[in-house]
PDB file of C-alpha atoms in Angstrom:
ATOM      1  CA  MET A   1      10.197   8.251   7.505  1.00  0.00           C
ATOM      2  CA  THR A   2       9.163   9.500  10.697  1.00  0.00           C
ATOM      3  CA  MET A   3       8.775   7.787  13.974  1.00  0.00           C
ATOM      4  CA  ALA A   4       5.223   7.800  13.739  1.00  0.00           C
ATOM      5  CA  GLN A   5       5.138   6.095  10.268  1.00  0.00           C
ATOM      6  CA  ILE A   6       7.657   3.446  11.449  1.00  0.00           C
ATOM      7  CA  PHE A   7       5.537   2.375  14.494  1.00  0.00           C
ATOM      8  CA  ALA A   8       2.187   2.948  12.860  1.00  0.00           C
ATOM      9  CA  PHE A   9       1.336  -0.591  12.718  1.00  0.00           C
ATOM     10  CA  ILE A  10       1.594  -1.024  16.438  1.00  0.00           C
ATOM     11  CA  GLY A  11      -1.578   1.110  16.909  1.00  0.00           C
ATOM     12  CA  GLY A  12      -0.639   4.569  18.092  1.00  0.00           C
ATOM     13  CA  LEU A  13       1.671   3.535  21.134  1.00  0.00           C
ATOM     14  CA  GLY A  14       3.533   6.659  22.613  1.00  0.00           C
ATOM     15  CA  GLY A  15       7.090   6.657  23.447  1.00  0.00           C
ATOM     16  CA  THR A  16       6.536   5.840  27.221  1.00  0.00           C
ATOM     17  CA  GLU A  17       4.738   2.608  26.260  1.00  0.00           C
ATOM     18  CA  ILE A  18       7.615   1.518  23.851  1.00  0.00           C
ATOM     19  CA  LEU A  19      10.151   2.116  26.478  1.00  0.00           C
ATOM     20  CA  MET A  20       8.262   0.003  28.733  1.00  0.00           C
ATOM     21  CA  ILE A  21       7.918  -2.776  26.626  1.00  0.00           C
ATOM     22  CA  LEU A  22      11.888  -2.658  25.632  1.00  0.00           C
ATOM     23  CA  PHE A  23      12.492  -2.647  29.369  1.00  0.00           C
ATOM     24  CA  ILE A  24      10.260  -5.762  29.937  1.00  0.00           C
ATOM     25  CA  ILE A  25      12.024  -7.353  27.210  1.00  0.00           C
ATOM     26  CA  LEU A  26      15.291  -6.450  28.862  1.00  0.00           C
ATOM     27  CA  LEU A  27      14.141  -7.902  32.115  1.00  0.00           C
ATOM     28  CA  LEU A  28      12.802 -10.934  30.436  1.00  0.00           C
ATOM     29  CA  PHE A  29      15.603 -11.991  28.447  1.00  0.00           C
ATOM     30  CA  GLY A  30      18.651 -10.210  30.023  1.00  0.00           C
ATOM     31  CA  ALA A  31      21.380  -8.137  28.166  1.00  0.00           C
ATOM     32  CA  LYS A  32      23.382 -11.118  27.058  1.00  0.00           C
ATOM     33  CA  LYS A  33      20.276 -12.574  25.240  1.00  0.00           C
ATOM     34  CA  ILE A  34      19.059  -9.804  23.237  1.00  0.00           C
ATOM     35  CA  PRO A  35      21.867  -9.874  20.917  1.00  0.00           C
ATOM     36  CA  GLU A  36      21.348 -13.499  20.113  1.00  0.00           C
ATOM     37  CA  LEU A  37      17.860 -13.033  19.808  1.00  0.00           C
ATOM     38  CA  ALA A  38      18.340 -10.084  17.091  1.00  0.00           C
ATOM     39  CA  ARG A  39      20.900 -12.215  15.273  1.00  0.00           C
ATOM     40  CA  GLY A  40      18.291 -15.025  14.993  1.00  0.00           C
ATOM     41  CA  LEU A  41      15.674 -12.845  13.853  1.00  0.00           C
ATOM     42  CA  GLY A  42      18.063 -11.042  11.348  1.00  0.00           C
ATOM     43  CA  ARG A  43      18.957 -14.632  10.055  1.00  0.00           C
ATOM     44  CA  GLY A  44      15.134 -15.696   9.441  1.00  0.00           C
ATOM     45  CA  ILE A  45      14.503 -12.262   7.731  1.00  0.00           C
ATOM     46  CA  ARG A  46      17.418 -12.982   5.385  1.00  0.00           C
ATOM     47  CA  GLU A  47      16.182 -16.468   4.606  1.00  0.00           C
ATOM     48  CA  PHE A  48      12.760 -15.150   3.977  1.00  0.00           C
ATOM     49  CA  LYS A  49      14.129 -12.731   1.646  1.00  0.00           C
ATOM     50  CA  ASP A  50      16.217 -15.442  -0.233  1.00  0.00           C
ATOM     51  CA  ALA A  51      13.201 -17.913  -0.340  1.00  0.00           C
ATOM     52  CA  THR A  52      11.093 -15.048  -1.980  1.00  0.00           C
ATOM     53  CA  LYS A  53      13.775 -14.146  -4.405  1.00  0.00           C
ATOM     54  CA  GLU A  54      14.173 -17.726  -5.385  1.00  0.00           C
ATOM     55  CA  ILE A  55      10.398 -18.081  -5.757  1.00  0.00           C
ATOM     56  CA  LYS A  56      10.361 -15.030  -7.881  1.00  0.00           C
ATOM     57  CA  ASN A  57      13.032 -16.126 -10.126  1.00  0.00           C
ATOM     58  CA  GLU A  58      11.372 -19.373 -10.672  1.00  0.00           C
ATOM     59  CA  LEU A  59       8.318 -17.818 -11.812  1.00  0.00           C
ATOM     60  CA  GLU A  60      10.147 -15.355 -14.131  1.00  0.00           C
ATOM     61  CA  GLU A  61      11.986 -18.511 -15.805  1.00  0.00           C
ATOM     62  CA  SER A  62       8.852 -20.402 -16.344  1.00  0.00           C
ATOM     63  CA  VAL A  63       7.215 -17.514 -18.081  1.00  0.00           C
ATOM     64  CA  LYS A  64       9.982 -16.907 -20.132  1.00  0.00           C
ATOM     65  CA  ASP A  65      10.315 -20.595 -20.946  1.00  0.00           C
ATOM     66  CA  ASP A  66       6.390 -20.820 -21.708  1.00  0.00           C
ATOM     67  CA  SER A  67       6.738 -17.559 -23.961  1.00  0.00           C
ATOM     68  CA  LYS A  68       9.698 -19.399 -25.997  1.00  0.00           C
ATOM     69  CA  LYS A  69       7.691 -22.350 -26.529  1.00  0.00           C
ATOM     70  CA  SER A  70       4.772 -20.505 -27.910  1.00  0.00           C
TER      71      SER A  70
END
């Protein structure tokens, strides 16, 4: 994947704009707070993935149960 494909959802922002956004985030939150924010974001993404896997497994099990009853 190229960098353009990764940031395509942003709407065509260039490198300068992305650097400015990162600099502003650094100023707002500080260097100590950013790793904590990243950890929290990672945990949230992991919980979301686990929940979607759980729902998928439950749906697959219910389909299997329905096909066994028929």
